[in-house]
PDB file of C-alpha atoms in Angstrom:
ATOM      1  CA  MET A   1      38.351 -93.658 183.540  1.00 62.00           C
ATOM      2  CA  THR A   2      36.017 -92.405 186.273  1.00 90.00           C
ATOM      3  CA  GLU A   3      37.680 -89.096 187.075  1.00 95.00           C
ATOM      4  CA  ILE A   4      36.839 -85.888 185.254  1.00 97.00           C
ATOM      5  CA  ILE A   5      37.950 -82.301 185.818  1.00 98.00           C
ATOM      6  CA  VAL A   6      35.379 -79.520 185.897  1.00 98.00           C
ATOM      7  CA  GLY A   7      35.881 -75.768 185.946  1.00 98.00           C
ATOM      8  CA  ALA A   8      33.970 -72.566 186.630  1.00 98.00           C
ATOM      9  CA  LEU A   9      34.674 -68.950 185.695  1.00 98.00           C
ATOM     10  CA  GLN A  10      34.055 -65.769 187.664  1.00 98.00           C
ATOM     11  CA  LEU A  11      34.486 -62.301 186.187  1.00 98.00           C
ATOM     12  CA  ALA A  12      32.865 -58.905 185.635  1.00 98.00           C
ATOM     13  CA  PHE A  13      31.117 -57.890 182.426  1.00 98.00           C
ATOM     14  CA  THR A  14      30.496 -54.713 180.463  1.00 96.00           C
ATOM     15  CA  ASP A  15      27.961 -53.854 177.764  1.00 93.00           C
ATOM     16  CA  GLY A  16      30.501 -54.787 175.080  1.00 96.00           C
ATOM     17  CA  ILE A  17      29.765 -58.295 173.838  1.00 97.00           C
ATOM     18  CA  GLY A  18      33.070 -58.583 171.986  1.00 97.00           C
ATOM     19  CA  ALA A  19      35.143 -57.791 175.076  1.00 98.00           C
ATOM     20  CA  ASN A  20      33.036 -60.124 177.222  1.00 98.00           C
ATOM     21  CA  ILE A  21      33.453 -63.010 174.799  1.00 98.00           C
ATOM     22  CA  ALA A  22      37.197 -62.359 174.639  1.00 98.00           C
ATOM     23  CA  ASN A  23      37.525 -62.378 178.445  1.00 98.00           C
ATOM     24  CA  VAL A  24      35.462 -65.533 178.821  1.00 98.00           C
ATOM     25  CA  SER A  25      37.458 -67.207 176.043  1.00 98.00           C
ATOM     26  CA  ARG A  26      40.723 -66.342 177.755  1.00 98.00           C
ATOM     27  CA  MET A  27      39.520 -67.879 180.992  1.00 98.00           C
ATOM     28  CA  VAL A  28      38.089 -70.958 179.267  1.00 98.00           C
ATOM     29  CA  ARG A  29      41.548 -71.522 177.815  1.00 98.00           C
ATOM     30  CA  GLU A  30      43.074 -71.204 181.279  1.00 98.00           C
ATOM     31  CA  ALA A  31      40.642 -73.768 182.675  1.00 98.00           C
ATOM     32  CA  ALA A  32      41.335 -76.131 179.786  1.00 98.00           C
ATOM     33  CA  ALA A  33      45.068 -75.727 180.343  1.00 98.00           C
ATOM     34  CA  ARG A  34      44.455 -76.984 183.897  1.00 98.00           C
ATOM     35  CA  GLY A  35      42.795 -80.048 182.448  1.00 98.00           C
ATOM     36  CA  ALA A  36      39.141 -79.026 182.721  1.00 98.00           C
ATOM     37  CA  GLN A  37      36.883 -81.048 180.449  1.00 98.00           C
ATOM     38  CA  VAL A  38      33.712 -79.096 181.257  1.00 98.00           C
ATOM     39  CA  VAL A  39      33.987 -75.331 181.797  1.00 98.00           C
ATOM     40  CA  LEU A  40      31.066 -73.264 183.095  1.00 98.00           C
ATOM     41  CA  PRO A  41      30.858 -69.493 182.438  1.00 98.00           C
ATOM     42  CA  PRO A  42      28.321 -67.341 184.348  1.00 98.00           C
ATOM     43  CA  GLU A  43      24.765 -66.674 183.226  1.00 98.00           C
ATOM     44  CA  LEU A  44      24.181 -64.291 180.272  1.00 98.00           C
ATOM     45  CA  PHE A  45      27.878 -63.464 179.953  1.00 98.00           C
ATOM     46  CA  GLU A  46      27.207 -61.709 176.644  1.00 97.00           C
ATOM     47  CA  GLY A  47      26.795 -58.431 178.534  1.00 97.00           C
ATOM     48  CA  GLU A  48      25.716 -56.706 181.692  1.00 96.00           C
ATOM     49  CA  TYR A  49      22.767 -58.265 183.496  1.00 97.00           C
ATOM     50  CA  PHE A  50      20.149 -56.258 181.626  1.00 96.00           C
ATOM     51  CA  CYS A  51      17.163 -57.532 183.641  1.00 96.00           C
ATOM     52  CA  ARG A  52      17.841 -54.889 186.297  1.00 94.00           C
ATOM     53  CA  VAL A  53      15.405 -52.675 184.371  1.00 92.00           C
ATOM     54  CA  GLU A  54      12.543 -53.051 181.904  1.00 95.00           C
ATOM     55  CA  ASP A  55      13.644 -51.670 178.532  1.00 95.00           C
ATOM     56  CA  GLU A  56      11.914 -52.835 175.373  1.00 97.00           C
ATOM     57  CA  GLY A  57      14.912 -51.813 173.283  1.00 97.00           C
ATOM     58  CA  LEU A  58      16.947 -54.648 174.802  1.00 97.00           C
ATOM     59  CA  PHE A  59      14.889 -57.316 173.042  1.00 98.00           C
ATOM     60  CA  ALA A  60      16.929 -56.450 169.964  1.00 97.00           C
ATOM     61  CA  ASN A  61      19.934 -58.183 171.552  1.00 97.00           C
ATOM     62  CA  ALA A  62      18.290 -61.626 171.502  1.00 98.00           C
ATOM     63  CA  ARG A  63      19.297 -64.056 168.760  1.00 98.00           C
ATOM     64  CA  PRO A  64      18.425 -67.610 167.698  1.00 98.00           C
ATOM     65  CA  VAL A  65      20.872 -70.206 168.982  1.00 98.00           C
ATOM     66  CA  GLY A  66      22.518 -70.599 165.573  1.00 97.00           C
ATOM     67  CA  GLN A  67      23.133 -66.868 165.239  1.00 98.00           C
ATOM     68  CA  HIS A  68      24.152 -65.766 168.718  1.00 98.00           C
ATOM     69  CA  ARG A  69      27.711 -64.452 168.923  1.00 98.00           C
ATOM     70  CA  ALA A  70      28.386 -65.939 172.349  1.00 98.00           C
ATOM     71  CA  VAL A  71      27.204 -69.379 171.273  1.00 98.00           C
ATOM     72  CA  LEU A  72      29.142 -69.273 168.007  1.00 98.00           C
ATOM     73  CA  ALA A  73      32.317 -68.198 169.810  1.00 98.00           C
ATOM     74  CA  MET A  74      32.023 -70.963 172.402  1.00 98.00           C
ATOM     75  CA  GLN A  75      31.330 -73.517 169.662  1.00 98.00           C
ATOM     76  CA  ALA A  76      34.613 -72.654 167.962  1.00 98.00           C
ATOM     77  CA  LEU A  77      36.468 -72.705 171.277  1.00 98.00           C
ATOM     78  CA  ALA A  78      34.968 -76.012 172.402  1.00 98.00           C
ATOM     79  CA  ALA A  79      35.946 -77.639 169.103  1.00 98.00           C
ATOM     80  CA  GLU A  80      39.487 -76.283 169.358  1.00 98.00           C
ATOM     81  CA  LEU A  81      40.000 -77.332 172.977  1.00 98.00           C
ATOM     82  CA  LYS A  82      37.903 -80.522 172.793  1.00 98.00           C
ATOM     83  CA  ILE A  83      35.838 -79.639 175.873  1.00 98.00           C
ATOM     84  CA  HIS A  84      32.218 -79.070 176.898  1.00 98.00           C
ATOM     85  CA  ILE A  85      31.044 -75.476 177.461  1.00 98.00           C
ATOM     86  CA  PRO A  86      27.496 -74.955 178.821  1.00 98.00           C
ATOM     87  CA  THR A  87      26.719 -71.543 177.312  1.00 98.00           C
ATOM     88  CA  SER A  88      24.031 -69.204 178.644  1.00 98.00           C
ATOM     89  CA  PHE A  89      22.496 -66.746 176.152  1.00 98.00           C
ATOM     90  CA  PHE A  90      19.505 -64.497 175.400  1.00 98.00           C
ATOM     91  CA  GLU A  91      17.501 -66.511 172.880  1.00 98.00           C
ATOM     92  CA  ALA A  92      15.002 -65.316 170.282  1.00 98.00           C
ATOM     93  CA  ASP A  93      12.681 -67.924 168.811  1.00 98.00           C
ATOM     94  CA  GLY A  94      10.293 -66.175 166.458  1.00 97.00           C
ATOM     95  CA  PRO A  95       8.277 -63.751 168.633  1.00 97.00           C
ATOM     96  CA  HIS A  96       9.330 -65.524 171.825  1.00 98.00           C
ATOM     97  CA  HIS A  97      12.301 -64.846 174.080  1.00 98.00           C
ATOM     98  CA  TYR A  98      14.015 -67.159 176.544  1.00 98.00           C
ATOM     99  CA  ASN A  99      16.866 -67.240 179.031  1.00 98.00           C
ATOM    100  CA  SER A 100      18.547 -70.241 177.479  1.00 98.00           C
ATOM    101  CA  LEU A 101      21.586 -72.471 177.666  1.00 98.00           C
ATOM    102  CA  ALA A 102      23.268 -74.243 174.767  1.00 98.00           C
ATOM    103  CA  MET A 103      25.183 -77.378 175.709  1.00 98.00           C
ATOM    104  CA  ILE A 104      28.210 -77.295 173.447  1.00 98.00           C
ATOM    105  CA  GLY A 105      30.251 -80.466 173.088  1.00 98.00           C
ATOM    106  CA  PRO A 106      33.888 -81.110 172.193  1.00 98.00           C
ATOM    107  CA  ASP A 107      32.914 -81.424 168.529  1.00 98.00           C
ATOM    108  CA  GLY A 108      31.800 -77.801 168.610  1.00 98.00           C
ATOM    109  CA  LYS A 109      28.170 -78.714 168.001  1.00 98.00           C
ATOM    110  CA  VAL A 110      25.184 -77.703 170.114  1.00 98.00           C
ATOM    111  CA  ALA A 111      23.929 -80.932 171.659  1.00 98.00           C
ATOM    112  CA  GLY A 112      20.734 -79.231 172.765  1.00 98.00           C
ATOM    113  CA  VAL A 113      19.172 -76.128 174.301  1.00 98.00           C
ATOM    114  CA  TYR A 114      17.674 -75.816 177.772  1.00 98.00           C
ATOM    115  CA  ARG A 115      15.333 -72.913 178.441  1.00 98.00           C
ATOM    116  CA  LYS A 116      15.297 -71.646 182.029  1.00 98.00           C
ATOM    117  CA  SER A 117      12.250 -73.038 183.796  1.00 98.00           C
ATOM    118  CA  HIS A 118      11.865 -70.713 186.782  1.00 98.00           C
ATOM    119  CA  ILE A 119      11.736 -67.021 185.870  1.00 98.00           C
ATOM    120  CA  PRO A 120      12.150 -64.506 188.739  1.00 97.00           C
ATOM    121  CA  ASP A 121      10.379 -61.190 188.968  1.00 95.00           C
ATOM    122  CA  GLY A 122      11.385 -58.608 191.516  1.00 92.00           C
ATOM    123  CA  PRO A 123      13.444 -55.466 192.028  1.00 92.00           C
ATOM    124  CA  GLY A 124      16.679 -55.829 190.121  1.00 92.00           C
ATOM    125  CA  TYR A 125      15.688 -59.210 188.655  1.00 96.00           C
ATOM    126  CA  GLU A 126      12.797 -58.348 186.353  1.00 96.00           C
ATOM    127  CA  GLU A 127      13.183 -61.352 184.114  1.00 98.00           C
ATOM    128  CA  LYS A 128       9.500 -61.949 183.450  1.00 98.00           C
ATOM    129  CA  PHE A 129       9.508 -58.800 181.307  1.00 98.00           C
ATOM    130  CA  TYR A 130      12.023 -60.430 178.964  1.00 98.00           C
ATOM    131  CA  PHE A 131      11.667 -64.204 179.167  1.00 98.00           C
ATOM    132  CA  ARG A 132       8.916 -66.765 178.754  1.00 98.00           C
ATOM    133  CA  PRO A 133       9.104 -69.713 181.142  1.00 98.00           C
ATOM    134  CA  GLY A 134      11.135 -72.433 179.478  1.00 98.00           C
ATOM    135  CA  ASN A 135       9.253 -75.039 177.434  1.00 98.00           C
ATOM    136  CA  THR A 136      12.008 -77.631 177.112  1.00 98.00           C
ATOM    137  CA  GLY A 137      11.648 -79.327 180.465  1.00 97.00           C
ATOM    138  CA  PHE A 138      14.785 -80.189 182.382  1.00 98.00           C
ATOM    139  CA  LYS A 139      17.658 -81.619 180.363  1.00 97.00           C
ATOM    140  CA  VAL A 140      20.741 -83.747 180.818  1.00 98.00           C
ATOM    141  CA  TRP A 141      23.544 -84.394 178.356  1.00 98.00           C
ATOM    142  CA  GLU A 142      26.347 -86.853 177.805  1.00 97.00           C
ATOM    143  CA  GLY A 143      29.624 -85.473 179.131  1.00 97.00           C
ATOM    144  CA  PRO A 144      33.242 -86.626 179.186  1.00 96.00           C
ATOM    145  CA  ALA A 145      34.113 -90.165 180.288  1.00 91.00           C
ATOM    146  CA  ALA A 146      30.523 -91.277 179.639  1.00 91.00           C
ATOM    147  CA  SER A 147      29.282 -88.967 182.405  1.00 96.00           C
ATOM    148  CA  THR A 148      25.879 -87.288 182.418  1.00 98.00           C
ATOM    149  CA  LEU A 149      25.659 -83.530 182.987  1.00 98.00           C
ATOM    150  CA  GLY A 150      22.647 -81.601 184.279  1.00 98.00           C
ATOM    151  CA  VAL A 151      22.325 -77.817 184.053  1.00 98.00           C
ATOM    152  CA  GLY A 152      19.889 -75.423 185.711  1.00 98.00           C
ATOM    153  CA  VAL A 153      20.084 -71.648 185.213  1.00 98.00           C
ATOM    154  CA  CYS A 154      20.265 -69.224 188.169  1.00 97.00           C
ATOM    155  CA  TRP A 155      16.774 -69.073 189.762  1.00 97.00           C
ATOM    156  CA  ASP A 156      16.409 -72.783 188.944  1.00 98.00           C
ATOM    157  CA  GLN A 157      19.153 -73.440 191.485  1.00 98.00           C
ATOM    158  CA  TRP A 158      16.916 -72.535 194.425  1.00 98.00           C
ATOM    159  CA  TYR A 159      14.424 -75.300 193.649  1.00 98.00           C
ATOM    160  CA  PRO A 160      15.057 -78.800 195.021  1.00 98.00           C
ATOM    161  CA  GLU A 161      12.707 -80.088 192.322  1.00 97.00           C
ATOM    162  CA  THR A 162      15.136 -78.962 189.618  1.00 98.00           C
ATOM    163  CA  ALA A 163      18.034 -80.867 191.113  1.00 98.00           C
ATOM    164  CA  ARG A 164      16.003 -83.997 191.873  1.00 98.00           C
ATOM    165  CA  ALA A 165      14.422 -84.056 188.401  1.00 98.00           C
ATOM    166  CA  MET A 166      17.839 -83.939 186.741  1.00 98.00           C
ATOM    167  CA  MET A 167      19.116 -86.645 189.078  1.00 98.00           C
ATOM    168  CA  LEU A 168      16.189 -88.905 188.128  1.00 98.00           C
ATOM    169  CA  MET A 169      17.160 -88.305 184.500  1.00 98.00           C
ATOM    170  CA  GLY A 170      20.636 -89.644 185.265  1.00 98.00           C
ATOM    171  CA  ALA A 171      22.657 -86.506 186.048  1.00 98.00           C
ATOM    172  CA  GLU A 172      25.995 -87.164 187.760  1.00 98.00           C
ATOM    173  CA  ILE A 173      27.125 -83.523 188.107  1.00 98.00           C
ATOM    174  CA  LEU A 174      24.930 -80.436 188.426  1.00 98.00           C
ATOM    175  CA  PHE A 175      25.960 -77.085 186.926  1.00 98.00           C
ATOM    176  CA  TYR A 176      24.392 -73.701 187.704  1.00 98.00           C
ATOM    177  CA  PRO A 177      25.412 -70.563 185.746  1.00 98.00           C
ATOM    178  CA  THR A 178      24.295 -67.515 187.718  1.00 98.00           C
ATOM    179  CA  ALA A 179      23.908 -63.742 187.864  1.00 98.00           C
ATOM    180  CA  ILE A 180      23.089 -62.779 191.446  1.00 97.00           C
ATOM    181  CA  GLY A 181      24.089 -60.053 193.858  1.00 96.00           C
ATOM    182  CA  SER A 182      22.593 -57.196 195.822  1.00 93.00           C
ATOM    183  CA  GLU A 183      18.867 -56.773 196.404  1.00 92.00           C
ATOM    184  CA  PRO A 184      17.878 -53.214 195.424  1.00 88.00           C
ATOM    185  CA  HIS A 185      14.746 -53.273 197.604  1.00 87.00           C
ATOM    186  CA  ASP A 186      16.689 -54.142 200.776  1.00 87.00           C
ATOM    187  CA  ASP A 187      20.273 -53.012 201.266  1.00 86.00           C
ATOM    188  CA  SER A 188      20.542 -55.138 204.397  1.00 90.00           C
ATOM    189  CA  LEU A 189      19.771 -58.401 202.588  1.00 92.00           C
ATOM    190  CA  ASP A 190      22.849 -60.376 201.581  1.00 94.00           C
ATOM    191  CA  THR A 191      21.823 -63.667 199.985  1.00 95.00           C
ATOM    192  CA  ALA A 192      25.331 -64.954 199.269  1.00 96.00           C
ATOM    193  CA  ARG A 193      25.348 -67.475 202.103  1.00 97.00           C
ATOM    194  CA  LEU A 194      21.755 -68.562 201.344  1.00 97.00           C
ATOM    195  CA  TRP A 195      22.643 -68.988 197.671  1.00 97.00           C
ATOM    196  CA  ARG A 196      25.492 -71.315 198.496  1.00 97.00           C
ATOM    197  CA  ARG A 197      23.593 -73.232 201.160  1.00 98.00           C
ATOM    198  CA  ALA A 198      20.755 -73.988 198.750  1.00 98.00           C
ATOM    199  CA  MET A 199      23.078 -75.619 196.249  1.00 98.00           C
ATOM    200  CA  VAL A 200      25.180 -77.384 198.865  1.00 98.00           C
ATOM    201  CA  GLY A 201      21.878 -78.793 200.083  1.00 98.00           C
ATOM    202  CA  HIS A 202      21.224 -80.196 196.606  1.00 98.00           C
ATOM    203  CA  ALA A 203      24.673 -81.781 196.659  1.00 98.00           C
ATOM    204  CA  VAL A 204      24.038 -83.468 200.000  1.00 98.00           C
ATOM    205  CA  SER A 205      20.437 -84.587 199.430  1.00 98.00           C
ATOM    206  CA  ASN A 206      21.230 -85.977 195.986  1.00 98.00           C
ATOM    207  CA  VAL A 207      24.817 -87.095 196.692  1.00 98.00           C
ATOM    208  CA  VAL A 208      26.068 -85.218 193.638  1.00 98.00           C
ATOM    209  CA  PRO A 209      28.850 -82.694 192.901  1.00 98.00           C
ATOM    210  CA  VAL A 210      27.679 -79.149 192.145  1.00 98.00           C
ATOM    211  CA  VAL A 211      29.419 -76.442 190.097  1.00 98.00           C
ATOM    212  CA  ALA A 212      28.214 -72.806 190.363  1.00 98.00           C
ATOM    213  CA  ALA A 213      29.560 -69.818 188.402  1.00 98.00           C
ATOM    214  CA  ASN A 214      28.544 -66.248 189.281  1.00 98.00           C
ATOM    215  CA  ARG A 215      29.649 -62.804 188.081  1.00 98.00           C
ATOM    216  CA  ILE A 216      31.280 -59.985 190.034  1.00 98.00           C
ATOM    217  CA  GLY A 217      31.404 -56.209 189.804  1.00 97.00           C
ATOM    218  CA  THR A 218      28.904 -53.341 189.983  1.00 95.00           C
ATOM    219  CA  GLU A 219      26.652 -52.675 187.022  1.00 94.00           C
ATOM    220  CA  GLY A 220      24.238 -49.894 186.208  1.00 84.00           C
ATOM    221  CA  GLY A 221      25.142 -47.340 188.854  1.00 68.00           C
ATOM    222  CA  LYS A 222      24.683 -44.445 186.445  1.00 66.00           C
ATOM    223  CA  ASP A 223      21.041 -45.279 185.723  1.00 60.00           C
ATOM    224  CA  GLY A 224      20.060 -45.398 189.374  1.00 61.00           C
ATOM    225  CA  HIS A 225      19.504 -49.144 189.272  1.00 67.00           C
ATOM    226  CA  GLY A 226      22.943 -50.330 190.265  1.00 84.00           C
ATOM    227  CA  GLN A 227      23.664 -53.847 191.411  1.00 92.00           C
ATOM    228  CA  THR A 228      26.787 -55.400 192.854  1.00 96.00           C
ATOM    229  CA  PHE A 229      27.238 -59.087 192.084  1.00 97.00           C
ATOM    230  CA  TYR A 230      28.810 -61.139 194.839  1.00 97.00           C
ATOM    231  CA  GLY A 231      30.740 -63.866 193.065  1.00 98.00           C
ATOM    232  CA  THR A 232      31.593 -66.636 195.560  1.00 98.00           C
ATOM    233  CA  SER A 233      31.542 -69.221 192.772  1.00 98.00           C
ATOM    234  CA  PHE A 234      32.349 -72.716 193.982  1.00 98.00           C
ATOM    235  CA  ILE A 235      32.632 -76.429 193.295  1.00 98.00           C
ATOM    236  CA  THR A 236      31.411 -78.887 195.901  1.00 98.00           C
ATOM    237  CA  ASP A 237      31.722 -82.647 196.068  1.00 98.00           C
ATOM    238  CA  GLU A 238      28.881 -85.081 196.669  1.00 98.00           C
ATOM    239  CA  ARG A 239      29.115 -84.627 200.432  1.00 97.00           C
ATOM    240  CA  GLY A 240      28.752 -80.855 200.236  1.00 98.00           C
ATOM    241  CA  ASP A 241      32.415 -80.181 200.981  1.00 98.00           C
ATOM    242  CA  ILE A 242      33.860 -77.235 199.050  1.00 98.00           C
ATOM    243  CA  LEU A 243      36.635 -78.330 196.677  1.00 98.00           C
ATOM    244  CA  ALA A 244      37.339 -74.913 195.140  1.00 98.00           C
ATOM    245  CA  GLU A 245      35.935 -71.405 195.561  1.00 98.00           C
ATOM    246  CA  LEU A 246      36.413 -67.734 194.775  1.00 98.00           C
ATOM    247  CA  GLY A 247      35.774 -64.598 196.821  1.00 97.00           C
ATOM    248  CA  ARG A 248      33.189 -61.862 196.410  1.00 97.00           C
ATOM    249  CA  GLU A 249      35.364 -59.611 194.231  1.00 97.00           C
ATOM    250  CA  GLU A 250      37.856 -62.094 192.851  1.00 97.00           C
ATOM    251  CA  GLU A 251      38.183 -62.734 189.126  1.00 98.00           C
ATOM    252  CA  GLY A 252      39.414 -66.199 188.401  1.00 98.00           C
ATOM    253  CA  VAL A 253      39.129 -69.804 187.320  1.00 98.00           C
ATOM    254  CA  ILE A 254      38.479 -72.726 189.648  1.00 98.00           C
ATOM    255  CA  THR A 255      38.825 -76.406 188.824  1.00 98.00           C
ATOM    256  CA  ALA A 256      38.345 -79.668 190.685  1.00 98.00           C
ATOM    257  CA  THR A 257      38.735 -83.357 189.976  1.00 98.00           C
ATOM    258  CA  LEU A 258      35.660 -85.512 190.540  1.00 98.00           C
ATOM    259  CA  ASP A 259      35.727 -89.300 190.886  1.00 97.00           C
ATOM    260  CA  LEU A 260      32.347 -90.353 189.562  1.00 97.00           C
ATOM    261  CA  ALA A 261      32.780 -93.996 190.536  1.00 96.00           C
ATOM    262  CA  ARG A 262      33.263 -92.919 194.145  1.00 97.00           C
ATOM    263  CA  VAL A 263      30.268 -90.603 193.886  1.00 97.00           C
ATOM    264  CA  LYS A 264      28.139 -93.459 192.566  1.00 97.00           C
ATOM    265  CA  ARG A 265      29.155 -95.688 195.481  1.00 97.00           C
ATOM    266  CA  HIS A 266      28.359 -92.973 198.000  1.00 97.00           C
ATOM    267  CA  ARG A 267      24.980 -92.259 196.405  1.00 97.00           C
ATOM    268  CA  ALA A 268      23.994 -95.920 196.550  1.00 97.00           C
ATOM    269  CA  ALA A 269      25.160 -96.246 200.153  1.00 97.00           C
ATOM    270  CA  PHE A 270      23.099 -93.273 201.353  1.00 96.00           C
ATOM    271  CA  GLY A 271      19.924 -94.850 200.019  1.00 97.00           C
ATOM    272  CA  PHE A 272      18.127 -91.604 199.177  1.00 97.00           C
ATOM    273  CA  PHE A 273      16.997 -92.970 195.827  1.00 97.00           C
ATOM    274  CA  ARG A 274      16.329 -96.457 197.171  1.00 97.00           C
ATOM    275  CA  ASP A 275      14.004 -95.083 199.856  1.00 97.00           C
ATOM    276  CA  ARG A 276      12.040 -92.588 197.759  1.00 97.00           C
ATOM    277  CA  ARG A 277       8.230 -92.876 198.025  1.00 97.00           C
ATOM    278  CA  PRO A 278       6.882 -91.284 194.809  1.00 96.00           C
ATOM    279  CA  GLU A 279       3.359 -92.489 195.626  1.00 97.00           C
ATOM    280  CA  LEU A 280       3.375 -90.044 198.560  1.00 97.00           C
ATOM    281  CA  TYR A 281       4.580 -87.023 196.602  1.00 96.00           C
ATOM    282  CA  GLY A 282       1.500 -86.153 194.583  1.00 95.00           C
ATOM    283  CA  ARG A 283       1.019 -82.931 196.543  1.00 95.00           C
ATOM    284  CA  LEU A 284       4.278 -81.664 195.053  1.00 93.00           C
ATOM    285  CA  VAL A 285       2.750 -81.376 191.599  1.00 92.00           C
ATOM    286  CA  GLU A 286      -0.556 -79.843 192.661  1.00 94.00           C
ATOM    287  CA  ASP A 287      -1.244 -76.121 192.627  1.00 90.00           C
ATOM    288  CA  ILE A 288      -1.144 -74.405 196.004  1.00 84.00           C
TER     289      ILE A 288
END
């Protein structure tokens, strides 16, 4: 079998982890009922996107992978539904904190943890206050039908190096859980179309399907640091054509069927990997 079905979720979140887990679980079940074998929730779905502000009290919400409520809940759900659930969570590892993702397989076990490599720092996205840069390197995992899944987290999705590195590790589908919306420093800046174009570009230049899941809703208005998240989650095929998408305020589940044998043929025919010249790319790994 070369076809697999992938899904992505889009919804709003509150500061109640129990309610958020329940809503994500409900939507994971809906995606699985549509046949999805890999279901992607948004980034840090355990709560509101807390990186809008710097608050040392929020470090108390981080947990090790084996103790985090969101991870434990998705483990039970993955085992019940026999699906893969890439699960974003706020990780504590001793004195260190990471923006991490647990790849949960259909046996309910965590196949591994990826720690977000690129950490943003700017108005409304003050992640460097909370997270160390990931120390795992990029990761890929075995998926359904002997596929290979690659996952980058939010800011990672803007970097062509992230996508290409995972492709060179054998990735056949790229997944990007996200929390992105308004830019508090510039009300006129709407990055929604840029956000999508960046990932569609990865799809085209690597001849690979891409799945992106974002949140919606306005968070934090009462504290003067409000942000509105613009959704527009999507699934694209290896040619960059949109197979499924959601609007800016739309809660929902999207799914799409991917034929990985066809993707493999198309990737070989384009010759991007045949014609690479790594001996010319040394400048890419040098400091500016």
